mmCIF file of C-alpha atoms and ligand atoms in Angstrom:
data_model
loop_
_atom_site.group_PDB
_atom_site.id
_atom_site.type_symbol
_atom_site.label_atom_id
_atom_site.label_comp_id
_atom_site.label_asym_id
_atom_site.label_seq_id
_atom_site.Cartn_x
_atom_site.Cartn_y
_atom_site.Cartn_z
ATOM 1 C CA MET A 1 50.873 -16.576 -15.892
ATOM 2 C CA THR A 2 49.266 -18.273 -17.312
ATOM 3 C CA ASN A 3 48.620 -22.606 -17.371
ATOM 4 C CA LYS A 4 47.090 -23.312 -19.972
ATOM 5 C CA ILE A 5 47.238 -26.968 -19.720
ATOM 6 C CA PRO A 6 44.112 -28.164 -17.735
ATOM 7 C CA HIS A 7 45.011 -28.850 -14.062
ATOM 8 C CA GLY A 8 48.496 -28.547 -15.076
ATOM 9 C CA HIS A 9 50.710 -29.311 -11.609
ATOM 10 C CA VAL A 10 53.667 -29.107 -10.500
ATOM 11 C CA SER A 11 55.480 -32.362 -9.024
ATOM 12 C CA ARG A 12 56.674 -32.478 -5.486
ATOM 13 C CA ARG A 13 59.742 -32.288 -6.492
ATOM 14 C CA THR A 14 59.915 -29.426 -8.833
ATOM 15 C CA MET A 15 58.615 -27.517 -5.873
ATOM 16 C CA ILE A 16 61.522 -28.676 -3.692
ATOM 17 C CA ALA A 17 63.666 -26.979 -6.199
ATOM 18 C CA GLY A 18 61.736 -23.990 -5.670
ATOM 19 C CA MET A 19 61.446 -23.192 -9.317
ATOM 20 C CA ALA A 20 59.599 -20.031 -8.264
ATOM 21 C CA THR A 21 58.512 -18.575 -11.680
ATOM 22 C CA LEU A 22 56.533 -22.420 -13.136
ATOM 23 C CA PRO A 23 53.308 -21.866 -13.416
ATOM 24 C CA PHE A 24 51.457 -23.597 -11.080
ATOM 25 C CA SER A 25 48.411 -24.443 -9.524
ATOM 26 C CA PHE A 26 47.610 -26.666 -6.343
ATOM 27 C CA ALA A 27 46.379 -29.899 -7.879
ATOM 28 C CA VAL A 28 49.081 -31.860 -5.941
ATOM 29 C CA ALA A 29 46.790 -34.596 -3.892
ATOM 30 C CA ARG A 30 45.214 -35.133 -7.585
ATOM 31 C CA HIS A 31 49.007 -36.153 -8.770
ATOM 32 C CA LEU A 32 49.765 -37.936 -5.854
ATOM 33 C CA PHE A 33 46.628 -40.550 -5.702
ATOM 34 C CA ALA A 34 46.025 -40.475 -9.662
ATOM 35 C CA ALA A 35 46.705 -44.040 -10.951
ATOM 36 C CA ASP A 36 47.172 -44.471 -14.753
ATOM 37 C CA SER A 37 45.172 -41.915 -16.022
ATOM 38 C CA SER A 38 46.932 -40.614 -19.862
ATOM 39 C CA THR A 39 45.259 -37.447 -20.224
ATOM 40 C CA SER A 40 48.165 -34.200 -20.809
ATOM 41 C CA SER A 41 47.182 -33.035 -16.978
ATOM 42 C CA ASP A 42 49.955 -35.744 -15.759
ATOM 43 C CA LEU A 43 52.670 -33.888 -17.154
ATOM 44 C CA ILE A 44 54.277 -31.480 -15.643
ATOM 45 C CA LEU A 45 54.754 -27.317 -17.936
ATOM 46 C CA ARG A 46 58.337 -26.097 -17.958
ATOM 47 C CA GLU A 47 57.496 -24.158 -21.554
ATOM 48 C CA ASN A 48 53.980 -23.663 -22.646
ATOM 49 C CA GLU A 49 55.377 -21.501 -25.924
ATOM 50 C CA PRO A 50 57.201 -22.948 -27.373
ATOM 51 C CA ARG A 51 55.485 -25.933 -25.585
ATOM 52 C CA ASN A 52 57.645 -28.665 -23.228
ATOM 53 C CA LEU A 53 56.561 -30.629 -20.730
ATOM 54 C CA GLU A 54 57.937 -32.814 -18.589
ATOM 55 C CA PHE A 55 57.000 -37.107 -17.549
ATOM 56 C CA ASP A 56 56.679 -36.832 -13.722
ATOM 57 C CA PHE A 57 59.503 -39.829 -13.537
ATOM 58 C CA ALA A 58 58.032 -40.659 -10.009
ATOM 59 C CA ALA A 59 55.359 -42.496 -12.085
ATOM 60 C CA LEU A 60 58.211 -44.986 -13.933
ATOM 61 C CA GLN A 61 56.662 -48.049 -15.137
ATOM 62 C CA PRO A 62 57.788 -49.774 -18.439
ATOM 63 C CA ILE A 63 56.345 -48.501 -20.608
ATOM 64 C CA THR A 64 55.812 -44.197 -20.719
ATOM 65 C CA PRO A 65 51.464 -43.789 -21.499
ATOM 66 C CA ASN A 66 50.962 -41.513 -24.571
ATOM 67 C CA GLY A 67 49.772 -39.022 -22.176
ATOM 68 C CA LYS A 68 52.677 -39.020 -19.610
ATOM 69 C CA PHE A 69 55.720 -39.485 -22.883
ATOM 70 C CA TYR A 70 57.511 -36.528 -22.363
ATOM 71 C CA VAL A 71 56.954 -33.303 -24.924
ATOM 72 C CA ARG A 72 60.559 -31.070 -27.037
ATOM 73 C CA ASN A 73 59.426 -29.029 -28.882
ATOM 74 C CA HIS A 74 61.500 -26.258 -30.269
ATOM 75 C CA PHE A 75 58.424 -24.069 -32.298
ATOM 76 C CA ALA A 76 54.889 -24.473 -32.475
ATOM 77 C CA ALA A 77 53.655 -27.821 -33.443
ATOM 78 C CA PRO A 78 52.743 -27.991 -37.074
ATOM 79 C CA THR A 79 48.379 -28.887 -37.504
ATOM 80 C CA VAL A 80 49.546 -31.296 -40.124
ATOM 81 C CA ASP A 81 46.698 -32.285 -42.650
ATOM 82 C CA SER A 82 47.429 -36.004 -43.288
ATOM 83 C CA GLN A 83 45.636 -35.973 -47.029
ATOM 84 C CA SER A 84 47.400 -33.206 -48.200
ATOM 85 C CA TRP A 85 50.206 -34.230 -46.228
ATOM 86 C CA ALA A 86 52.915 -36.201 -48.711
ATOM 87 C CA LEU A 87 56.694 -37.552 -48.004
ATOM 88 C CA LYS A 88 59.352 -36.658 -49.587
ATOM 89 C CA VAL A 89 62.042 -37.875 -50.754
ATOM 90 C CA GLU A 90 65.145 -36.884 -52.463
ATOM 91 C CA GLY A 91 68.766 -34.806 -52.864
ATOM 92 C CA ALA A 92 71.175 -38.320 -54.195
ATOM 93 C CA VAL A 93 68.550 -40.085 -54.844
ATOM 94 C CA LYS A 94 67.658 -42.172 -58.770
ATOM 95 C CA ASN A 95 63.937 -42.547 -57.839
ATOM 96 C CA ALA A 96 62.507 -39.191 -55.942
ATOM 97 C CA LEU A 97 59.606 -40.271 -54.013
ATOM 98 C CA ARG A 98 56.628 -38.446 -52.666
ATOM 99 C CA LEU A 99 54.627 -41.149 -50.321
ATOM 100 C CA SER A 100 50.867 -40.013 -49.384
ATOM 101 C CA TYR A 101 50.042 -41.391 -45.754
ATOM 102 C CA GLY A 102 47.710 -44.051 -47.096
ATOM 103 C CA GLU A 103 50.040 -45.596 -49.134
ATOM 104 C CA LEU A 104 53.254 -45.331 -46.503
ATOM 105 C CA GLN A 105 50.393 -47.679 -43.717
ATOM 106 C CA GLN A 106 50.126 -50.179 -46.570
ATOM 107 C CA LEU A 107 53.946 -51.223 -46.769
ATOM 108 C CA PRO A 108 55.123 -54.053 -44.179
ATOM 109 C CA SER A 109 55.409 -52.692 -41.029
ATOM 110 C CA VAL A 110 57.284 -53.525 -37.298
ATOM 111 C CA THR A 111 56.821 -52.573 -33.636
ATOM 112 C CA ARG A 112 59.791 -51.535 -31.387
ATOM 113 C CA THR A 113 60.113 -50.727 -27.886
ATOM 114 C CA VAL A 114 62.520 -47.429 -28.155
ATOM 115 C CA THR A 115 63.430 -45.052 -25.321
ATOM 116 C CA LEU A 116 63.582 -41.160 -25.959
ATOM 117 C CA GLU A 117 65.571 -39.248 -23.935
ATOM 118 C CA CYS A 118 66.286 -35.722 -24.254
ATOM 119 C CA ALA A 119 69.810 -34.815 -24.724
ATOM 120 C CA GLY A 120 68.705 -31.657 -22.395
ATOM 121 C CA ASN A 121 67.721 -33.919 -19.862
ATOM 122 C CA GLY A 122 68.364 -33.189 -16.125
ATOM 123 C CA ARG A 123 70.117 -29.496 -17.098
ATOM 124 C CA ILE A 124 68.244 -28.487 -14.119
ATOM 125 C CA TYR A 125 70.840 -30.126 -12.056
ATOM 126 C CA LEU A 126 74.162 -28.636 -13.348
ATOM 127 C CA ALA A 127 76.210 -25.836 -11.568
ATOM 128 C CA PRO A 128 76.827 -23.522 -12.910
ATOM 129 C CA LYS A 129 73.237 -23.114 -14.148
ATOM 130 C CA ALA A 130 73.421 -23.541 -18.315
ATOM 131 C CA ASP A 131 70.749 -22.029 -20.450
ATOM 132 C CA GLY A 132 67.600 -24.337 -22.113
ATOM 133 C CA VAL A 133 64.927 -25.821 -20.736
ATOM 134 C CA GLN A 134 65.554 -26.585 -16.963
ATOM 135 C CA TRP A 135 64.623 -30.534 -17.060
ATOM 136 C CA GLN A 136 64.489 -32.297 -14.583
ATOM 137 C CA LEU A 137 64.227 -36.439 -14.489
ATOM 138 C CA GLY A 138 60.815 -36.319 -16.769
ATOM 139 C CA ALA A 139 62.797 -35.655 -20.502
ATOM 140 C CA VAL A 140 63.081 -39.246 -21.259
ATOM 141 C CA SER A 141 60.066 -41.624 -21.683
ATOM 142 C CA THR A 142 59.608 -45.153 -23.642
ATOM 143 C CA ALA A 143 57.064 -45.698 -25.967
ATOM 144 C CA GLU A 144 56.079 -49.287 -28.508
ATOM 145 C CA TRP A 145 56.618 -47.528 -32.382
ATOM 146 C CA THR A 146 54.916 -49.296 -34.728
ATOM 147 C CA GLY A 147 55.867 -47.631 -38.570
ATOM 148 C CA VAL A 148 58.052 -48.630 -42.304
ATOM 149 C CA PRO A 149 61.795 -49.316 -41.654
ATOM 150 C CA LEU A 150 63.608 -45.965 -42.931
ATOM 151 C CA SER A 151 65.824 -48.210 -44.888
ATOM 152 C CA ALA A 152 62.950 -49.554 -46.736
ATOM 153 C CA ILE A 153 62.183 -46.256 -48.084
ATOM 154 C CA LEU A 154 66.022 -45.406 -49.317
ATOM 155 C CA GLU A 155 66.354 -48.953 -51.059
ATOM 156 C CA ARG A 156 62.951 -47.656 -52.978
ATOM 157 C CA ALA A 157 64.277 -44.436 -53.662
ATOM 158 C CA GLY A 158 67.992 -45.804 -54.596
ATOM 159 C CA VAL A 159 70.279 -43.964 -52.927
ATOM 160 C CA ASP A 160 73.276 -42.672 -55.366
ATOM 161 C CA PRO A 161 76.786 -43.784 -54.035
ATOM 162 C CA ASN A 162 78.047 -41.301 -53.138
ATOM 163 C CA THR A 163 75.833 -40.291 -49.827
ATOM 164 C CA VAL A 164 77.068 -40.241 -47.042
ATOM 165 C CA GLU A 165 74.296 -38.895 -44.767
ATOM 166 C CA ILE A 166 70.264 -38.665 -45.146
ATOM 167 C CA VAL A 167 68.522 -35.806 -43.526
ATOM 168 C CA LEU A 168 65.160 -35.763 -41.862
ATOM 169 C CA GLU A 169 63.538 -32.560 -42.171
ATOM 170 C CA GLY A 170 60.337 -31.766 -39.736
ATOM 171 C CA ALA A 171 56.914 -29.245 -41.519
ATOM 172 C CA ASP A 172 57.372 -27.188 -38.200
ATOM 173 C CA SER A 173 59.995 -23.901 -38.434
ATOM 174 C CA GLY A 174 60.254 -20.754 -37.027
ATOM 175 C CA GLU A 175 63.844 -18.850 -35.521
ATOM 176 C CA PRO A 176 65.814 -20.561 -33.651
ATOM 177 C CA SER A 177 66.347 -19.082 -29.896
ATOM 178 C CA LYS A 178 70.268 -19.136 -30.111
ATOM 179 C CA PRO A 179 72.520 -16.719 -30.967
ATOM 180 C CA SER A 180 74.514 -17.594 -33.759
ATOM 181 C CA LYS A 181 71.517 -18.379 -36.273
ATOM 182 C CA PRO A 182 70.321 -17.511 -39.885
ATOM 183 C CA ALA A 183 68.236 -15.064 -41.128
ATOM 184 C CA GLY A 184 64.360 -15.826 -41.160
ATOM 185 C CA PRO A 185 62.479 -19.068 -39.985
ATOM 186 C CA ILE A 186 64.208 -22.675 -40.362
ATOM 187 C CA ALA A 187 62.958 -26.044 -40.503
ATOM 188 C CA PHE A 188 63.574 -28.805 -37.227
ATOM 189 C CA SER A 189 66.076 -30.838 -39.326
ATOM 190 C CA ARG A 190 68.610 -33.595 -38.289
ATOM 191 C CA SER A 191 71.065 -35.871 -39.917
ATOM 192 C CA ILE A 192 72.013 -39.325 -39.726
ATOM 193 C CA PRO A 193 74.855 -41.120 -41.471
ATOM 194 C CA LEU A 194 73.704 -43.714 -44.217
ATOM 195 C CA GLU A 195 74.848 -46.796 -42.893
ATOM 196 C CA ALA A 196 72.551 -45.906 -39.807
ATOM 197 C CA ALA A 197 70.080 -44.698 -42.234
ATOM 198 C CA GLN A 198 69.997 -48.154 -43.400
ATOM 199 C CA LYS A 199 70.687 -50.206 -40.314
ATOM 200 C CA GLY A 200 67.028 -51.419 -40.275
ATOM 201 C CA ASN A 201 66.491 -50.664 -36.894
ATOM 202 C CA VAL A 202 65.351 -46.439 -37.207
ATOM 203 C CA LEU A 203 61.429 -46.462 -38.245
ATOM 204 C CA LEU A 204 59.055 -43.470 -39.401
ATOM 205 C CA ALA A 205 56.223 -44.282 -37.538
ATOM 206 C CA TYR A 206 52.706 -43.686 -37.518
ATOM 207 C CA LYS A 207 51.436 -45.362 -34.519
ATOM 208 C CA MET A 208 52.429 -44.872 -30.919
ATOM 209 C CA ASN A 209 51.809 -47.705 -27.949
ATOM 210 C CA GLY A 210 49.142 -49.067 -30.996
ATOM 211 C CA GLN A 211 47.737 -45.255 -31.119
ATOM 212 C CA LEU A 212 47.576 -42.333 -34.069
ATOM 213 C CA LEU A 213 50.663 -40.738 -32.888
ATOM 214 C CA PRO A 214 49.666 -38.109 -31.252
ATOM 215 C CA PRO A 215 50.341 -34.443 -32.727
ATOM 216 C CA SER A 216 52.193 -33.090 -29.600
ATOM 217 C CA HIS A 217 54.431 -36.616 -31.143
ATOM 218 C CA GLY A 218 54.625 -36.401 -34.389
ATOM 219 C CA PHE A 219 51.261 -37.345 -36.900
ATOM 220 C CA PRO A 220 51.468 -38.316 -38.363
ATOM 221 C CA LEU A 221 55.000 -39.177 -38.511
ATOM 222 C CA ARG A 222 57.798 -39.270 -37.182
ATOM 223 C CA ALA A 223 61.220 -40.725 -37.594
ATOM 224 C CA ILE A 224 62.462 -43.186 -34.144
ATOM 225 C CA VAL A 225 66.492 -43.364 -34.336
ATOM 226 C CA PRO A 226 66.541 -45.717 -31.825
ATOM 227 C CA GLY A 227 69.078 -45.554 -29.145
ATOM 228 C CA TRP A 228 70.150 -41.477 -30.337
ATOM 229 C CA TYR A 229 69.393 -38.681 -28.007
ATOM 230 C CA GLY A 230 65.786 -38.037 -28.974
ATOM 231 C CA MET A 231 66.655 -34.770 -30.900
ATOM 232 C CA ALA A 232 67.716 -37.258 -33.951
ATOM 233 C CA SER A 233 63.978 -38.393 -34.035
ATOM 234 C CA ILE A 234 62.465 -35.928 -36.380
ATOM 235 C CA LYS A 235 58.528 -35.054 -35.645
ATOM 236 C CA TRP A 236 56.014 -34.426 -38.517
ATOM 237 C CA LEU A 237 58.365 -35.198 -40.825
ATOM 238 C CA SER A 238 58.059 -33.779 -44.297
ATOM 239 C CA ARG A 239 60.765 -34.460 -46.257
ATOM 240 C CA ILE A 240 64.492 -36.946 -46.215
ATOM 241 C CA VAL A 241 67.155 -35.450 -48.255
ATOM 242 C CA ALA A 242 70.614 -38.108 -49.420
ATOM 243 C CA VAL A 243 73.033 -35.915 -49.324
ATOM 244 C CA THR A 244 76.796 -36.341 -50.535
ATOM 245 C CA GLU A 245 78.565 -34.139 -47.630
ATOM 246 C CA PRO A 246 77.241 -33.476 -44.216
ATOM 247 C CA TYR A 247 74.417 -31.938 -43.256
ATOM 248 C CA ARG A 248 75.543 -28.615 -41.249
ATOM 249 C CA GLY A 249 72.546 -26.844 -40.164
ATOM 250 C CA PHE A 250 71.145 -25.590 -37.701
ATOM 251 C CA PHE A 251 70.606 -28.177 -35.382
ATOM 252 C CA GLN A 252 73.493 -30.490 -36.224
ATOM 253 C CA THR A 253 76.191 -27.915 -35.544
ATOM 254 C CA VAL A 254 74.916 -24.654 -33.613
ATOM 255 C CA ASP A 255 72.687 -26.707 -31.792
ATOM 256 C CA TYR A 256 72.695 -30.433 -30.375
ATOM 257 C CA ALA A 257 76.684 -29.804 -30.483
ATOM 258 C CA TYR A 258 79.098 -29.800 -28.289
ATOM 259 C CA TRP A 259 83.315 -29.499 -28.157
ATOM 260 C CA LYS A 260 85.048 -32.591 -28.227
ATOM 261 C CA ASN A 261 88.203 -33.337 -28.114
ATOM 262 C CA GLU A 262 89.916 -35.123 -30.207
ATOM 263 C CA ALA A 263 93.188 -35.728 -32.324
ATOM 264 C CA GLY A 264 94.576 -32.542 -30.252
ATOM 265 C CA PHE A 265 91.504 -30.475 -31.049
ATOM 266 C CA ALA A 266 88.873 -28.970 -29.282
ATOM 267 C CA GLN A 267 86.110 -29.684 -31.693
ATOM 268 C CA ARG A 268 82.597 -29.352 -31.818
ATOM 269 C CA VAL A 269 80.544 -32.843 -32.900
ATOM 270 C CA PRO A 270 76.859 -33.133 -33.470
ATOM 271 C CA ILE A 271 75.071 -34.897 -30.202
ATOM 272 C CA THR A 272 74.775 -38.771 -31.852
ATOM 273 C CA GLN A 273 74.434 -41.188 -29.299
ATOM 274 C CA MET A 274 72.808 -41.716 -26.011
ATOM 275 C CA GLN A 275 75.584 -42.114 -22.749
ATOM 276 C CA VAL A 276 74.800 -45.072 -20.636
ATOM 277 C CA LYS A 277 72.788 -43.383 -17.269
ATOM 278 C CA SER A 278 70.657 -44.264 -14.203
ATOM 279 C CA GLN A 279 68.251 -42.375 -12.859
ATOM 280 C CA ILE A 280 66.156 -42.937 -9.034
ATOM 281 C CA ALA A 281 62.789 -43.054 -9.802
ATOM 282 C CA ARG A 282 61.566 -43.849 -6.113
ATOM 283 C CA PRO A 283 62.226 -42.232 -3.104
ATOM 284 C CA THR A 284 62.118 -38.663 -5.183
ATOM 285 C CA LEU A 285 64.177 -35.321 -4.161
ATOM 286 C CA ALA A 286 63.494 -35.191 -0.133
ATOM 287 C CA GLU A 287 61.421 -37.482 0.455
ATOM 288 C CA VAL A 288 61.107 -38.834 4.168
ATOM 289 C CA ILE A 289 61.628 -42.238 5.195
ATOM 290 C CA GLY A 290 60.508 -43.762 7.688
ATOM 291 C CA LYS A 291 63.534 -45.180 10.065
ATOM 292 C CA GLY A 292 64.370 -48.982 10.111
ATOM 293 C CA SER A 293 61.911 -49.327 7.621
ATOM 294 C CA THR A 294 63.124 -51.581 3.952
ATOM 295 C CA PHE A 295 62.656 -49.070 1.433
ATOM 296 C CA ARG A 296 62.081 -49.912 -2.219
ATOM 297 C CA ILE A 297 64.516 -48.017 -4.020
ATOM 298 C CA PHE A 298 63.118 -47.808 -7.916
ATOM 299 C CA GLY A 299 64.856 -46.700 -11.205
ATOM 300 C CA ALA A 300 65.743 -46.955 -15.051
ATOM 301 C CA ALA A 301 68.934 -47.032 -17.237
ATOM 302 C CA TRP A 302 69.003 -46.611 -20.467
ATOM 303 C CA SER A 303 72.626 -46.664 -23.101
ATOM 304 C CA GLY A 304 72.962 -45.598 -26.428
ATOM 305 C CA ASP A 305 74.982 -47.764 -27.946
ATOM 306 C CA ALA A 306 74.834 -51.305 -25.361
ATOM 307 C CA ALA A 307 72.779 -53.408 -23.240
ATOM 308 C CA ILE A 308 72.196 -52.383 -19.414
ATOM 309 C CA ALA A 309 75.295 -55.147 -17.549
ATOM 310 C CA LYS A 310 74.821 -53.804 -14.248
ATOM 311 C CA VAL A 311 73.609 -51.168 -12.155
ATOM 312 C CA GLU A 312 74.536 -50.270 -8.020
ATOM 313 C CA VAL A 313 72.991 -48.124 -5.412
ATOM 314 C CA SER A 314 74.934 -46.166 -2.701
ATOM 315 C CA THR A 315 73.057 -44.981 0.383
ATOM 316 C CA ASP A 316 75.623 -43.187 2.054
ATOM 317 C CA GLY A 317 76.454 -40.684 -0.694
ATOM 318 C CA GLY A 318 78.858 -42.705 -2.856
ATOM 319 C CA LYS A 319 81.261 -44.854 -0.165
ATOM 320 C CA THR A 320 79.949 -47.787 -1.671
ATOM 321 C CA TYR A 321 78.013 -49.319 -3.656
ATOM 322 C CA SER A 322 75.493 -52.349 -3.855
ATOM 323 C CA ALA A 323 74.318 -54.016 -7.245
ATOM 324 C CA ALA A 324 70.787 -53.653 -7.565
ATOM 325 C CA ARG A 325 68.419 -56.034 -9.021
ATOM 326 C CA LEU A 326 67.821 -55.590 -13.186
ATOM 327 C CA LEU A 327 63.681 -56.038 -13.534
ATOM 328 C CA GLY A 328 62.203 -58.223 -16.719
ATOM 329 C CA ASN A 329 64.056 -58.591 -19.679
ATOM 330 C CA ALA A 330 66.860 -56.454 -21.065
ATOM 331 C CA ILE A 331 65.604 -55.177 -24.573
ATOM 332 C CA GLU A 332 67.779 -53.399 -27.572
ATOM 333 C CA ASN A 333 66.916 -49.560 -27.311
ATOM 334 C CA ALA A 334 64.493 -49.730 -24.621
ATOM 335 C CA TRP A 335 65.357 -49.055 -20.519
ATOM 336 C CA ARG A 336 65.844 -51.499 -18.082
ATOM 337 C CA LEU A 337 64.123 -51.336 -14.993
ATOM 338 C CA TRP A 338 65.810 -52.265 -11.555
ATOM 339 C CA GLU A 339 65.633 -52.293 -7.552
ATOM 340 C CA PHE A 340 67.412 -51.960 -4.588
ATOM 341 C CA LYS A 341 65.558 -53.220 -0.750
ATOM 342 C CA TRP A 342 67.018 -50.621 1.007
ATOM 343 C CA THR A 343 67.255 -51.500 4.639
ATOM 344 C CA VAL A 344 67.080 -48.141 5.773
ATOM 345 C CA PRO A 345 69.363 -47.257 8.981
ATOM 346 C CA THR A 346 67.391 -46.610 12.107
ATOM 347 C CA THR A 347 69.531 -43.032 12.921
ATOM 348 C CA SER A 348 67.340 -39.774 11.490
ATOM 349 C CA GLY A 349 68.643 -37.583 9.085
ATOM 350 C CA LYS A 350 69.872 -37.131 5.037
ATOM 351 C CA TYR A 351 71.208 -39.528 3.145
ATOM 352 C CA LYS A 352 72.136 -39.101 -0.239
ATOM 353 C CA LEU A 353 70.993 -42.121 -2.830
ATOM 354 C CA MET A 354 72.806 -42.640 -6.124
ATOM 355 C CA SER A 355 72.823 -44.593 -8.595
ATOM 356 C CA ARG A 356 75.431 -45.753 -11.422
ATOM 357 C CA ALA A 357 74.857 -47.308 -14.416
ATOM 358 C CA THR A 358 76.800 -49.631 -16.787
ATOM 359 C CA ASP A 359 76.739 -51.279 -20.114
ATOM 360 C CA VAL A 360 78.168 -54.133 -21.737
ATOM 361 C CA ALA A 361 80.191 -52.534 -23.252
ATOM 362 C CA GLY A 362 82.690 -51.693 -20.406
ATOM 363 C CA ASN A 363 81.204 -47.571 -20.506
ATOM 364 C CA SER A 364 79.873 -46.392 -17.074
ATOM 365 C CA GLN A 365 78.363 -43.519 -15.553
ATOM 366 C CA PRO A 366 80.763 -40.211 -14.305
ATOM 367 C CA LEU A 367 81.015 -39.377 -11.080
ATOM 368 C CA GLU A 368 81.983 -36.144 -12.197
ATOM 369 C CA ARG A 369 80.010 -33.354 -15.393
ATOM 370 C CA ASP A 370 82.086 -33.679 -18.797
ATOM 371 C CA LYS A 371 81.915 -29.058 -19.306
ATOM 372 C CA ASN A 372 82.898 -29.419 -22.696
ATOM 373 C CA ARG A 373 79.226 -30.706 -23.554
ATOM 374 C CA GLU A 374 77.995 -27.382 -21.888
ATOM 375 C CA ASN A 375 74.369 -27.669 -21.770
ATOM 376 C CA TYR A 376 73.360 -31.401 -22.850
ATOM 377 C CA MET A 377 74.819 -35.072 -22.684
ATOM 378 C CA ILE A 378 74.293 -35.135 -18.421
ATOM 379 C CA ASN A 379 74.859 -38.481 -18.125
ATOM 380 C CA HIS A 380 76.891 -38.242 -14.584
ATOM 381 C CA VAL A 381 75.653 -39.122 -11.084
ATOM 382 C CA VAL A 382 73.382 -37.700 -9.586
ATOM 383 C CA PRO A 383 72.852 -37.653 -5.809
ATOM 384 C CA VAL A 384 69.228 -38.269 -4.835
ATOM 385 C CA GLU A 385 69.083 -36.768 -0.656
ATOM 386 C CA VAL A 386 66.557 -37.909 1.354
ATOM 387 C CA GLN A 387 65.296 -37.462 5.180
ATOM 388 C CA VAL A 388 64.917 -40.337 7.218
ATOM 389 C CA GLN A 389 63.195 -39.438 10.581
HETATM 390 N N1 MTE B 401 60.565 -31.994 -35.822
HETATM 391 C C1 MTE B 401 60.404 -32.308 -35.007
HETATM 392 N N2 MTE B 401 61.085 -32.673 -34.500
HETATM 393 C C2 MTE B 401 61.510 -32.697 -33.015
HETATM 394 C C3 MTE B 401 61.587 -31.897 -32.167
HETATM 395 C C4 MTE B 401 61.426 -30.817 -32.978
HETATM 396 O O1 MTE B 401 61.281 -29.637 -32.089
HETATM 397 N N3 MTE B 401 60.274 -30.537 -34.031
HETATM 398 N N4 MTE B 401 62.202 -32.336 -30.995
HETATM 399 C C5 MTE B 401 63.406 -33.172 -30.891
HETATM 400 C C6 MTE B 401 63.982 -33.465 -29.371
HETATM 401 S S1 MTE B 401 65.270 -32.728 -28.878
HETATM 402 C C7 MTE B 401 62.974 -34.515 -28.809
HETATM 403 S S2 MTE B 401 63.792 -34.452 -27.499
HETATM 404 C C8 MTE B 401 62.484 -35.336 -29.326
HETATM 405 C C9 MTE B 401 61.512 -35.609 -28.762
HETATM 406 O O2 MTE B 401 60.442 -35.599 -28.933
HETATM 407 P P1 MTE B 401 58.879 -35.664 -28.043
HETATM 408 O O3 MTE B 401 58.150 -34.298 -27.973
HETATM 409 O O4 MTE B 401 57.667 -37.042 -28.612
HETATM 410 O O5 MTE B 401 58.850 -36.842 -26.693
HETATM 411 O O6 MTE B 401 62.125 -34.987 -30.936
HETATM 412 C C10 MTE B 401 62.647 -34.113 -31.005
HETATM 413 N N5 MTE B 401 61.549 -34.141 -33.020
HETATM 414 MO MO1 MO B 402 65.848 -33.162 -26.791
#
């Protein structure tokens, strides 16, 4: 197997997880000493075609540099010529629109810090093994996005009163890999309720961390749907359609959907908001820690709907928990970093570290996996075992 990413590497955690099938190079030392370079060599290759790259979560910082931000593609990334490209707005609208790249950039813009997490983040920790890209901790990242509020575009278009949802479609297309699928290629597309689309916080972004949107993150334009799992934030956005019936496309009902017990039935529903979650960035799995030392356990926590109220840490496999310190200020729809100063025991051995977040709406990370969620929305507490010696 070839690794097409120049100087690609796998992290120590990847090796420990024994992913023998992964493309591999021995530039590990480089990774350990790399400071903050923003090249794709900082990413962990999960799949070559379509390209799927994981952020090295051990390198956690408030904003993820563009070259370290995870990449999730379902089809080959399209090359879009921004000069001939135009955003189409159509369906149940009074004025169908065609907006050029230049026109969009002329409109009033806003910048928001938003965390994106793939609904499959952490899938490698599921037992039995679940289908899909075997993400560890790094299918989550945070950037500052600049663009035009979707609400402003919808206002211009004049959405019909019977509109219920807004469908967003990307310029990429192909045949999905899941068994139940339409004949022939389809575009990657997803809907959000009209109410969410009109809220003002959904962006049509053309900048990421102050730079033009990189091709792998959706150049020239992508949606950013704050608080939702990443699948809603359509890249290479080409078409916006107002619809008067709920959208039932492949990525809405077959993929990125799950079974929810509702009204006495198991019902297939689309995945929407991110569930409350925290992750430990340091130490990493199987890290060796000096006995009797003080170790700074460090991580991030986020929730789709609400700010993080608290993060609790256990260093004894969940028997007892203590409060972690939340760092910086809360930013709506962005992760909150946290730390916990661990007085490391003087006894050598394996220790199970756990973190558990609670949001201000009162949602806490579950300790058990909800099996109805199959291979998505993985937010239960996953221990990180370390070696004290
Ligand atoms: N057009 C298009 N948009 C897309 C996808 C895609 O494959 N095609 N993947 C989605 C998924 S599942 C996620 S998690 C995010 C990832 O965004 P990123 O690659 O910028 O991290 O993009 C979403 N938008
Ligand atoms: Mo995703």
